[in-house]
Short mmCIF file of C-alpha atoms in Angstrom, two decimals:
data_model
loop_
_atom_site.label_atom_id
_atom_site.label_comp_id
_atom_site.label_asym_id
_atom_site.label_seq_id
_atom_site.Cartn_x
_atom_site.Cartn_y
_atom_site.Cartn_z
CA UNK N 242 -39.60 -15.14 -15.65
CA UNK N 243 -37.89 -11.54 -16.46
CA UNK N 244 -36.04 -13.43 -19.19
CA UNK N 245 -35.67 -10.64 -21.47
CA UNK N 246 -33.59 -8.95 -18.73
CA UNK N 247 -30.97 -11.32 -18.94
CA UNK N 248 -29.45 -11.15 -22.18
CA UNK N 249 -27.87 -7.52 -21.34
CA UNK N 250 -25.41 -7.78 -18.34
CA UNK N 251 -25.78 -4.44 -17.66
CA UNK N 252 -28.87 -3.78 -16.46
CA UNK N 253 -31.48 -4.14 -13.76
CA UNK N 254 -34.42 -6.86 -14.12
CA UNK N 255 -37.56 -5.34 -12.86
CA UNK N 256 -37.25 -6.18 -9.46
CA UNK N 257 -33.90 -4.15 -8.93
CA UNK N 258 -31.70 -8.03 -9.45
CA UNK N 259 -28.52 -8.01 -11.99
CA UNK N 260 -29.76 -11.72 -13.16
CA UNK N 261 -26.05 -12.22 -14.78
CA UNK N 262 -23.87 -11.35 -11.81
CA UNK N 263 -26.65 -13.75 -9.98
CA UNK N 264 -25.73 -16.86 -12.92
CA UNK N 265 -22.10 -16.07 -12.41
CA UNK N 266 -22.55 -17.22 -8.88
CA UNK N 267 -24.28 -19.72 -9.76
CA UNK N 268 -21.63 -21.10 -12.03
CA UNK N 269 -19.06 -20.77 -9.11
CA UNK N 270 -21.84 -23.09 -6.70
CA UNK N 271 -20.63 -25.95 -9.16
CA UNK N 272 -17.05 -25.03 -8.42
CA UNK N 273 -14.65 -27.02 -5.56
CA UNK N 274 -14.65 -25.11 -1.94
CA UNK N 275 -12.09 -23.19 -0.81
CA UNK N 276 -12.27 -22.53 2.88
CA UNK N 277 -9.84 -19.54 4.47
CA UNK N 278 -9.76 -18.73 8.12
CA UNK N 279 -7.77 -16.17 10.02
CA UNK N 280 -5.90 -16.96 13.16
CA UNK N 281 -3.46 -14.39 15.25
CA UNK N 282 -0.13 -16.34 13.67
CA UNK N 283 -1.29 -16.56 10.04
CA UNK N 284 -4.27 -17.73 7.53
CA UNK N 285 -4.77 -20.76 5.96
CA UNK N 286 -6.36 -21.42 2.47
CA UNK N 287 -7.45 -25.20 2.06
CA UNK N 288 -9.18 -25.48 -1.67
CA UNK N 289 -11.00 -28.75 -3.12
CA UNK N 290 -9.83 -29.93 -6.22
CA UNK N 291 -11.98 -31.23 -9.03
CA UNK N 292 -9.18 -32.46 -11.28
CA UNK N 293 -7.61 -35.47 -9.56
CA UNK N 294 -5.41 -37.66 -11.55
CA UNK N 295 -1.74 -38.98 -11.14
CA UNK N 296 -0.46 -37.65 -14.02
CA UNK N 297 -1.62 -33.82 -12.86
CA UNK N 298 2.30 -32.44 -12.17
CA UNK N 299 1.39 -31.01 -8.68
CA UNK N 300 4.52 -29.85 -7.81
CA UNK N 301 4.72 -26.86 -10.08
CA UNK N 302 1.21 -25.99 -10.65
CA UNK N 303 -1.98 -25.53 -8.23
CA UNK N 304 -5.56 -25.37 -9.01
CA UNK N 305 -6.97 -23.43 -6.26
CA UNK N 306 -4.31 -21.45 -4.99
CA UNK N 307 -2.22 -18.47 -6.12
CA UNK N 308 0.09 -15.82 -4.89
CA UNK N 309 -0.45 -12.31 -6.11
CA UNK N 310 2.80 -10.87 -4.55
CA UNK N 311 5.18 -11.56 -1.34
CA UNK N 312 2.53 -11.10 1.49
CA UNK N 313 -0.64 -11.83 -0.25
CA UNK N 314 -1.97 -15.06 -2.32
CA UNK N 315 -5.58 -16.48 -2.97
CA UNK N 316 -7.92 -18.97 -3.84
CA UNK N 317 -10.52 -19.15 -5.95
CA UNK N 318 -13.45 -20.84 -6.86
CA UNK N 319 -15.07 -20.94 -10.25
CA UNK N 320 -14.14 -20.67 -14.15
CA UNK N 321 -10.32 -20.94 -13.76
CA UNK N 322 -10.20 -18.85 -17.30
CA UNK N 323 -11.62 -15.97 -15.72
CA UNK N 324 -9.50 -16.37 -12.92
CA UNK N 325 -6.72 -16.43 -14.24
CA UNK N 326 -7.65 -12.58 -15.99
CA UNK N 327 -8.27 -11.75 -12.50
CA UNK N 328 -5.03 -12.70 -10.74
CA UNK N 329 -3.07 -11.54 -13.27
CA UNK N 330 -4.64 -8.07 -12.70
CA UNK N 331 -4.03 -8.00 -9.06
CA UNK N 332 -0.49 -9.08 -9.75
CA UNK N 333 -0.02 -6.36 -11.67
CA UNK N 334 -1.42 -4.01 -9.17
CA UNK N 335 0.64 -5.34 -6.38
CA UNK N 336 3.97 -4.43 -8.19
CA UNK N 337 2.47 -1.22 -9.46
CA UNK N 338 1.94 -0.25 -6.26
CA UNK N 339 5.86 -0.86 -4.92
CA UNK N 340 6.76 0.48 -8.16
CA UNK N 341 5.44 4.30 -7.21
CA UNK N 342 5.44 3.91 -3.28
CA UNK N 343 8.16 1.29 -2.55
CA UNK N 344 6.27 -0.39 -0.33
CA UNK N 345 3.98 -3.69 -0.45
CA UNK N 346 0.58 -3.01 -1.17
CA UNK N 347 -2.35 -3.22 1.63
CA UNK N 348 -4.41 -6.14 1.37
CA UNK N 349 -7.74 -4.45 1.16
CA UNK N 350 -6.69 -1.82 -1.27
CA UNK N 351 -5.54 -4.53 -3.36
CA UNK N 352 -8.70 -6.74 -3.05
CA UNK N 353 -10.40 -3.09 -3.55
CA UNK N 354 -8.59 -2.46 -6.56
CA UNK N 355 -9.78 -5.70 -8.56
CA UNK N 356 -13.30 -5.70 -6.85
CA UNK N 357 -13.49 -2.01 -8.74
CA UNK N 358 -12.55 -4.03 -11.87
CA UNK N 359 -15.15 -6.75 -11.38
CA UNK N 360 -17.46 -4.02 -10.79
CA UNK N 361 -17.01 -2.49 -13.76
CA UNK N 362 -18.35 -5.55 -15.95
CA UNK N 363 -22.05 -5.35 -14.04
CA UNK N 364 -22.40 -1.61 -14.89
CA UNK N 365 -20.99 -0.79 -19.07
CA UNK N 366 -19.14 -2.80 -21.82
CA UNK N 367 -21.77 -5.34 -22.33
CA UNK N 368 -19.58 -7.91 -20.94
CA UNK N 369 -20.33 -10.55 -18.74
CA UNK N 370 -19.27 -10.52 -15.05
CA UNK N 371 -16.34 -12.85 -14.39
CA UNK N 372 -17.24 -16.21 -13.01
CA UNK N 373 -14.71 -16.08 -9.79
CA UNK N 374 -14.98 -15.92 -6.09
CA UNK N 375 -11.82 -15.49 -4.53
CA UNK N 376 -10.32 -15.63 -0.93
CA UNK N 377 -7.50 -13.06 -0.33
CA UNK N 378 -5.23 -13.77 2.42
CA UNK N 379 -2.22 -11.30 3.09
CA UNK N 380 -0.27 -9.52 5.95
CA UNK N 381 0.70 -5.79 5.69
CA UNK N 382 1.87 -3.84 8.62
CA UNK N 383 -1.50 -1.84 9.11
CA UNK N 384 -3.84 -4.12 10.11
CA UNK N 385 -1.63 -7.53 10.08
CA UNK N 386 -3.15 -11.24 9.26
CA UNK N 387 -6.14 -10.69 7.10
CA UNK N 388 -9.29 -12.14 5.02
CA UNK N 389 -10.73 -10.77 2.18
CA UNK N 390 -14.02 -12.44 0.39
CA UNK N 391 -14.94 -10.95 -2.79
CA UNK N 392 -17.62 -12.26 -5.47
CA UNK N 393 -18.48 -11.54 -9.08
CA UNK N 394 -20.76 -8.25 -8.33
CA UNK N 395 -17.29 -6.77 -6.88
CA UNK N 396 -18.74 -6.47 -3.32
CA UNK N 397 -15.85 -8.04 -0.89
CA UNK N 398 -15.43 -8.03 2.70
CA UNK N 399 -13.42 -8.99 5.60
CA UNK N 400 -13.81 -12.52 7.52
CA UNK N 401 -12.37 -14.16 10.23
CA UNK N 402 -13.62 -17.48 8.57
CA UNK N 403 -15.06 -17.50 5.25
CA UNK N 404 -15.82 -20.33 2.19
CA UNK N 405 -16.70 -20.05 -1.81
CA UNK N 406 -17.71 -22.68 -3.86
CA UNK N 407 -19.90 -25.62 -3.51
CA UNK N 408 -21.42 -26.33 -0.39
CA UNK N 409 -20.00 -22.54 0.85
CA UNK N 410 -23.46 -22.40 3.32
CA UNK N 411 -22.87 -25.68 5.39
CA UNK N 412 -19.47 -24.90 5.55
CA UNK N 413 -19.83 -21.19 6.76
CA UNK N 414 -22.20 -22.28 9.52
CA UNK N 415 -19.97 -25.07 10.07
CA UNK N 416 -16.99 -22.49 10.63
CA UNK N 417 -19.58 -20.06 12.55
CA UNK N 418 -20.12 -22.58 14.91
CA UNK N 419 -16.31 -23.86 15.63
CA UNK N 420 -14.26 -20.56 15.06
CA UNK N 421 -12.72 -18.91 18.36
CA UNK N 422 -11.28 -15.43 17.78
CA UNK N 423 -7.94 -16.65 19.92
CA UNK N 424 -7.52 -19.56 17.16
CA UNK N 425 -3.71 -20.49 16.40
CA UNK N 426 -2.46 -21.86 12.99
CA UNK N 427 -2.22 -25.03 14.34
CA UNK N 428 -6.00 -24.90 15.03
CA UNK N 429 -6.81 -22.90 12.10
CA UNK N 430 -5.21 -26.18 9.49
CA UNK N 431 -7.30 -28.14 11.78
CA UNK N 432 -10.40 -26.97 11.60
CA UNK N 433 -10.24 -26.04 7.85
CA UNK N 434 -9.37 -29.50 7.00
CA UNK N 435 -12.42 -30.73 9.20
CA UNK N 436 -14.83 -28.42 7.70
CA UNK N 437 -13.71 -29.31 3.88
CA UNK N 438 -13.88 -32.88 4.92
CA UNK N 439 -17.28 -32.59 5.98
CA UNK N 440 -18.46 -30.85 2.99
CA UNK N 441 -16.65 -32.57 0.48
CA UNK N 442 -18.61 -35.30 -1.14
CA UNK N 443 -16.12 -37.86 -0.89
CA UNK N 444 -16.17 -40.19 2.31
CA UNK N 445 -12.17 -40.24 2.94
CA UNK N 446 -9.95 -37.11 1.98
CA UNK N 447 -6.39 -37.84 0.22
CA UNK N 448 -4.01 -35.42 -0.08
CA UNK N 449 -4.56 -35.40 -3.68
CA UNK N 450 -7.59 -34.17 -3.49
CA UNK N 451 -6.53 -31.21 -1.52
CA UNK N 452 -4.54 -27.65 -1.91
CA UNK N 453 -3.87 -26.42 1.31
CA UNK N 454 -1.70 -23.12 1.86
CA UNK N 455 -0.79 -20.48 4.55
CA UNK N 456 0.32 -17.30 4.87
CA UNK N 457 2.44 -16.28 7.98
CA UNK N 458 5.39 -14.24 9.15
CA UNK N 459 8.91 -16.51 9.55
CA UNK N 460 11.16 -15.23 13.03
CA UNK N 461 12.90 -13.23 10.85
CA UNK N 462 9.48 -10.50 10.11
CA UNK N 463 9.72 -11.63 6.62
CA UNK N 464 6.22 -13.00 5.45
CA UNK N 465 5.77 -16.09 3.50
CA UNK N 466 3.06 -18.11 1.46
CA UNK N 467 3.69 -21.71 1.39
CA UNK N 468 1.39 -24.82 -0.11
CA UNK N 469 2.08 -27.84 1.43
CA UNK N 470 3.58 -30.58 -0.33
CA UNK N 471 1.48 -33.83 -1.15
CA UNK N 472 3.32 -35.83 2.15
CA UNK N 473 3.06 -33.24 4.55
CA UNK N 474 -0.47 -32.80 3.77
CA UNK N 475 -1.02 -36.04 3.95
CA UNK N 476 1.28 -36.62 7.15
CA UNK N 477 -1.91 -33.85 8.67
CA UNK N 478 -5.21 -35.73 7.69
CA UNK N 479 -3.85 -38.47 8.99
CA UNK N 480 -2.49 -36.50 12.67
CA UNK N 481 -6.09 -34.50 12.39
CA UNK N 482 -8.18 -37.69 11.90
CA UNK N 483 -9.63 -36.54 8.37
CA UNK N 484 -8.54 -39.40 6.62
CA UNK N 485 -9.03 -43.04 6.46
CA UNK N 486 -5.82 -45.11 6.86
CA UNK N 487 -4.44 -46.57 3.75
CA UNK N 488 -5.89 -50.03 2.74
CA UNK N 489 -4.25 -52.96 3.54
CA UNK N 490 -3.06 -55.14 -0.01
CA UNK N 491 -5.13 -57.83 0.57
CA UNK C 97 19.52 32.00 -5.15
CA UNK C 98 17.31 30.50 -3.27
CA UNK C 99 18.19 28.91 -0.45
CA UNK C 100 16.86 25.54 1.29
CA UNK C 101 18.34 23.48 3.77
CA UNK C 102 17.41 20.62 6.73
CA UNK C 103 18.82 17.88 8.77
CA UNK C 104 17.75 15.19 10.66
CA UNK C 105 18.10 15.30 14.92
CA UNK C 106 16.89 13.41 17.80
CA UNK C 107 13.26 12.05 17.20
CA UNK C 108 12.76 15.38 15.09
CA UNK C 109 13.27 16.53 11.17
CA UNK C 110 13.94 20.18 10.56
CA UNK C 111 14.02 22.14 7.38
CA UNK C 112 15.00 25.77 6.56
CA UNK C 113 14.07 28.00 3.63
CA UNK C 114 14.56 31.50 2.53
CA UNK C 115 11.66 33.48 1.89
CA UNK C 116 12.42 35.87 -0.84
CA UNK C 117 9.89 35.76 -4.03
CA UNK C 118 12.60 37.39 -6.96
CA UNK C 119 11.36 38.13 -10.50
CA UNK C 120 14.63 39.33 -12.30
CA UNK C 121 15.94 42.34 -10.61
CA UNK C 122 12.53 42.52 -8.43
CA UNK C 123 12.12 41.44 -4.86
CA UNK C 124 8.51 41.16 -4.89
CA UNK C 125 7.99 39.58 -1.40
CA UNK C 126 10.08 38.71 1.04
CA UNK C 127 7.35 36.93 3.35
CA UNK C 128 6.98 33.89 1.08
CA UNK C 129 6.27 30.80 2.49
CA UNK C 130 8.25 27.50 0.27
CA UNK C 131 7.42 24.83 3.22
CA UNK C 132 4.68 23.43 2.84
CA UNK C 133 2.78 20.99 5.20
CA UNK C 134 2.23 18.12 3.40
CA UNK C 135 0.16 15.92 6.11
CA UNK C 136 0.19 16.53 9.72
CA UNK C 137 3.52 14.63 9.76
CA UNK C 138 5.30 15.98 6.82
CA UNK C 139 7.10 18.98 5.31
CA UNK C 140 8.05 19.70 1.52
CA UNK C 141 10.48 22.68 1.68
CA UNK C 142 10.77 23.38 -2.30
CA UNK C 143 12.84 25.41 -4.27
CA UNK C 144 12.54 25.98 -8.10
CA UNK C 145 10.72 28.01 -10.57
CA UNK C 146 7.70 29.53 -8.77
CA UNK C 147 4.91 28.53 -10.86
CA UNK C 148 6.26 25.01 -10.71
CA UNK C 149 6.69 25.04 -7.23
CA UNK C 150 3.31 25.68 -6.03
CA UNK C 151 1.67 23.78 -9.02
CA UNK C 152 3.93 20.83 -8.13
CA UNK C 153 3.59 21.09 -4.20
CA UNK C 154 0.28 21.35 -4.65
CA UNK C 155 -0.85 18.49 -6.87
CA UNK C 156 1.60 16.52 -4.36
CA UNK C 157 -0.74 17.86 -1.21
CA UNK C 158 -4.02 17.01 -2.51
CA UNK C 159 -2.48 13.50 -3.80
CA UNK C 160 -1.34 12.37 -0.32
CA UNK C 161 -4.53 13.65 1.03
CA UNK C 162 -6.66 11.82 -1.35
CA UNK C 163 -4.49 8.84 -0.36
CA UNK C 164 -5.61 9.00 3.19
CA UNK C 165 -9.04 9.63 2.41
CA UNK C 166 -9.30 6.55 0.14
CA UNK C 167 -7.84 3.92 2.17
CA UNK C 168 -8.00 5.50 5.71
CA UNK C 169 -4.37 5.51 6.55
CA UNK C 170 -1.51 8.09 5.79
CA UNK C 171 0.87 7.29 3.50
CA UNK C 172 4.62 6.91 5.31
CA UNK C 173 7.40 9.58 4.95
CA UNK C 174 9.53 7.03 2.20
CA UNK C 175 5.91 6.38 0.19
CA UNK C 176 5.21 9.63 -0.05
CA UNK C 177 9.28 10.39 -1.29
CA UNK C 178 8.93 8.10 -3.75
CA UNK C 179 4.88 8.86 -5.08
CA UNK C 180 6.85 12.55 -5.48
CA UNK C 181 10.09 10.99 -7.19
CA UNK C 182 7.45 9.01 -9.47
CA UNK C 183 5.51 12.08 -10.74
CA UNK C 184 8.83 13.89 -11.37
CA UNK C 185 10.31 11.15 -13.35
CA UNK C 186 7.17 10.78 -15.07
CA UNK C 187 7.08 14.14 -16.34
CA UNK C 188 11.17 14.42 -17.07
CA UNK C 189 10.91 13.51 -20.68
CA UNK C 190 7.83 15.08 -21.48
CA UNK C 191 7.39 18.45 -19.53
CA UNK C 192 9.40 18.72 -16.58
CA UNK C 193 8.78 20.38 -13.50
CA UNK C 194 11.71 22.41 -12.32
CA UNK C 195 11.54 22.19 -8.39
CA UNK C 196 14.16 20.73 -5.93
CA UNK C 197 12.52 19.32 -2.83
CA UNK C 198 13.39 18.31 0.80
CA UNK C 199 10.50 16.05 2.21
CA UNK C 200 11.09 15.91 5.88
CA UNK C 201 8.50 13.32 7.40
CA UNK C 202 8.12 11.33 11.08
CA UNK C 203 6.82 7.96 11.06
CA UNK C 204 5.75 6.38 14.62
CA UNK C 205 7.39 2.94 13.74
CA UNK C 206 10.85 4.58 11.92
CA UNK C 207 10.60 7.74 13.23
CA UNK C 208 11.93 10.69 11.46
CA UNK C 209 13.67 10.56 8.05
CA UNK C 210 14.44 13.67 5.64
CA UNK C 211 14.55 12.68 1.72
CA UNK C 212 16.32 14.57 -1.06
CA UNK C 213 14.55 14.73 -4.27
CA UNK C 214 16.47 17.16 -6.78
CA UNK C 215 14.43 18.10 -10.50
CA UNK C 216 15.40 15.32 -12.39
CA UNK C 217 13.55 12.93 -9.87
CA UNK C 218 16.90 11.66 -8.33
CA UNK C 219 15.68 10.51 -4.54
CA UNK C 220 18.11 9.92 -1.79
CA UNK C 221 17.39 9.39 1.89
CA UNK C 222 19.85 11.44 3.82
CA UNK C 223 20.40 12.88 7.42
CA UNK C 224 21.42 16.56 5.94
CA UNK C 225 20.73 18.50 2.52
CA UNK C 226 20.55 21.76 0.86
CA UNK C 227 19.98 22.79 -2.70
CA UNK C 228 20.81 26.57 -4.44
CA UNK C 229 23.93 28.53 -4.40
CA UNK C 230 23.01 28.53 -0.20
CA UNK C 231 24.18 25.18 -0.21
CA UNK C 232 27.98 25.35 -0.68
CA UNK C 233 27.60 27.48 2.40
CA UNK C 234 25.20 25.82 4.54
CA UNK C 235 26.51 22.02 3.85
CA UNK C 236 29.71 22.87 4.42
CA UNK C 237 28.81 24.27 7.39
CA UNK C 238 26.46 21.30 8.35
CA UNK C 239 29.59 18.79 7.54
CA UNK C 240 31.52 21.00 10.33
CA UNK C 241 28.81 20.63 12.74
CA UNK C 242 26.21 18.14 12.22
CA UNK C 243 26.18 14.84 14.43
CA UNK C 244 23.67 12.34 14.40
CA UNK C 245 20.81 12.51 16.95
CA UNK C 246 21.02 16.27 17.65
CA UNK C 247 18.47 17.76 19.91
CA UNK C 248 16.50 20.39 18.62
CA UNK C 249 18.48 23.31 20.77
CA UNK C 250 21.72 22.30 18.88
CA UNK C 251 20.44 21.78 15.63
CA UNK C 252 18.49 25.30 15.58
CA UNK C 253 21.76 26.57 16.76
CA UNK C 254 23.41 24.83 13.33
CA UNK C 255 20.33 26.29 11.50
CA UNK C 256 20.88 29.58 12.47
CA UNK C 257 25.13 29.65 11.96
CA UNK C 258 23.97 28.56 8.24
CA UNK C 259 21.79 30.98 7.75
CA UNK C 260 24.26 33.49 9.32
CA UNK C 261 27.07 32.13 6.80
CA UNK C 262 24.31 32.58 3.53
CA UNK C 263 23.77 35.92 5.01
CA UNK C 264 27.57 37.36 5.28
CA UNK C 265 28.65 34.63 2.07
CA UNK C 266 26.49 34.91 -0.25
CA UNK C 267 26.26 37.80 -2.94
CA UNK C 268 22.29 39.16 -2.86
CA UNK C 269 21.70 36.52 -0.07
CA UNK C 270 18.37 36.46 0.94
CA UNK C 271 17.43 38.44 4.25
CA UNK C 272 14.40 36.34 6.06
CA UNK C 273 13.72 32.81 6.35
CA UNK C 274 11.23 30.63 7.63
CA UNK C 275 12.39 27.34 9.85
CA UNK C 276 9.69 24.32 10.27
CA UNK C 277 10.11 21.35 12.20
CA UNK C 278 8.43 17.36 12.53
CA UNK C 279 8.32 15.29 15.20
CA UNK C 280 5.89 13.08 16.82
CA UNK C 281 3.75 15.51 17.46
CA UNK C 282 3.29 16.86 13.82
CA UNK C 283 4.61 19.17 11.33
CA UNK C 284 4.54 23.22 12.60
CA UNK C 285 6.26 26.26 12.09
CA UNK C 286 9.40 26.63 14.32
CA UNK C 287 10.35 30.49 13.63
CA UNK C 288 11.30 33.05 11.33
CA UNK C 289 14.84 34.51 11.22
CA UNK C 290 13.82 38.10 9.50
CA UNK C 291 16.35 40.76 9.07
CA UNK C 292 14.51 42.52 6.45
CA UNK C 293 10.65 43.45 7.71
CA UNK C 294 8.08 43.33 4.74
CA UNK C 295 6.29 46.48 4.70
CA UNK C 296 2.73 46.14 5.66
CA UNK C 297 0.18 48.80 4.84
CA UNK C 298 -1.06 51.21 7.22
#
């Protein structure tokens, strides 16, 4: 096709398409889903993982999930390198921000800020665009709960249920169908955890196959992002009916 | 010897400044305006070297203003203290500005608040403050009769026995002032205490 349009990241093919930021996305259709969805008490982030194995020391480090500062965190899907770049960025934002205004940052113009980054790479430099999708979920007292979606052209936008990564299509139609705008939390883990399932190539989900966070506001106003342990997650497929039961030792 | 003053009351912030622009010896207004409205819920009553002053003010202004076009919400009276404390602080060691400033804001959620940021970018968050040689006169006289949640009829009252005491106190005391006032309803211009008319030409 227009293949000598691709080599430069920075410019248009001739039918008006910036092939790179198009193969980025491609690269992050390979990647495991991450599903958020917004509810009036919080959002949840539920993330496949692709590297499963016992010896992966899960209680210090996550794969899909990250928290950029106090009242925002997010997951990603795609080249974890480039993501990494990325949160780093918006973690430095986030305390740049309190540092002149001593306040937390809004969501969006955080999400903003780093989409106006990723933009950058599809216009000058010659670089190529980063590889990442991410879902931003955050609280600030403007607009409350929210859900950001942002891709490697550096367009984003706000969901009430959203997914990245593999399978993203059946699962957003999936979540189109079942999402109610009076959702609670409860209902939110739910029905991430049956949409993932459901998308997920595997037939029976373990927890260690999962990341699943939140981000809500404790009695005392104070917000917090939490991942669930490996037992507690597991303690919900089982409650939610995701999971098989363990096999009996035969 | 210029003179700037405010306190915080009852669901309102008020500020005070003198109005006197002196070069040397030279009077050469005494209609000048040094309280500016920031947003339609803040005041910056500065005091300093003139050029400074308005440059300063200014650049603050258009700042907060870009702010709120950007992101489609105003910034809140202790963001907006500390964005000013920032640029102040960032300048100190390089070329300072030399302006003293009383931000006087009202927020819906923590109502009003009055902030003291002096040259060298200290920032406190106080219910009364002054800066110049009108201070010694007008805190002192605020530490007399200041309470907290004054309605605005008492605390104009205060306003004006400062003013009175700068008037009688202080050697060349400035003549005219110019009060302003923010509450829920916005920033405005309260009144002028003038005992010196600027001439105006026929």
């Amino acid at each position: 096709m227009s293949r000598r349009y691709d080599s430069r990241t920075t410019i248009f093919s001739p039918e008006g398409r910036l092939y790179q930021v198009e193969y980025a996305m491609e690269a992050i259709g390979n990647a495991g889903t991450a599903i958020g969805i917004l509810s009036k008490e919080g959002v949840v982030l539920v993330g496949e993982k692709k590297v499963t194995s016992k010896l992966l020391q899960t209680s210090t480090s996550t794969e899909k999930m990250y928290k950029i500062d106090d009242h925002v965190a997010c997951a990603v899907a795609g080249i974890m390198s480039d993501a990494n770049i990325l949160i780093n960025m918006a973690r430095v934002q986030a305390q740049r921000y309190t540092y002149a205004y001593q306040e937390p940052m809004p969501v969006e113009q955080l999400v903003q800020s780093l989409c106006d980054t990723k933009q950058g790479y599809t216009q000058f430099g010659g670089l190529r665009p980063f590889g990442v999708s991410f879902l931003f979920a955050g609280w600030d007292k403007n607009f409350g709960f929210q859900l950001f979606m942002s891709d490697p052209s550096g367009n984003y936008g706000g969901w009430k249920a959203a997914a990245i990564g593999a399978n993203n299509q059946a699962a957003q139609s999936m979540l189109k169908q079942d999402y109610k705008d009076d959702i609670t939390r409860e209902e939110a883990v739910q029905l991430a955890l049956k949409v993932l399932s459901k998308t997920m190539d595997s037939t029976s989900l373990t927890s260690d196959k999962l990341e699943l966070a939140e981000v809500f506001v404790l009695p005392s106003g104070e917000v917090k992002y939490q991942v669930r342990s490996p037992d507690s997650l597991s303690k919900l497929l089982v409650k939610f009916g995701v999971t098989q039961a363990p096999a009996e030792a035969s | 010897m210029e003179c700037v003053f405010g306190l915080v009351g009852n669901g309102f912030a008020i500020v005070a400044a003198d109005t006197s622009a002196v070069h040397s010896i030279l009077v050469h207004k005494s209609n000048e305006d040094k309280i500016m409205i920031l947003d339609s819920h803040k005041l910056i009553a500065a005091s300093g070297e003139p050029g400074d002053r308005v440059q300063f003010t200014e650049y603050i202004q258009k700042n907060v203003a870009l702010y709120q076009f950007r992101n489609g919400i105003p910034l809140t009276a202790v963001a907006a203290a500390n964005f000013t404390r920032g640029e102040l602080a960032t300048a100190l060691r390089k070329n300072p500005y030399f302006v003293n400033i009383l931000l006087a804001g009202y927020d819906k959620e923590t109502g009003p608040s009055l902030y003291y940021i002096d040259y060298i970018a200290t920032l406190h968050k106080v219910e009364k403050g002054a800066f110049g040689y009108g201070s010694y006169f007008s805190l002192s006289m605020m530490d007399r009769h200041f309470h907290s949640g004054m309605s605005v009829e008492e605390a104009i009252d205060l306003v004006d026995k400062c003013i009175l005491e700068i008037r009688s106190r202080l050697v060349v005391a400035p003549p005219n002032f110019v009060i302003k006032i923010v509450d829920k309803d916005g920033a405005r211009e309260y009144a002028w205490r003038e005992s010196v008319k600027e001439a105006v030409a026929v």
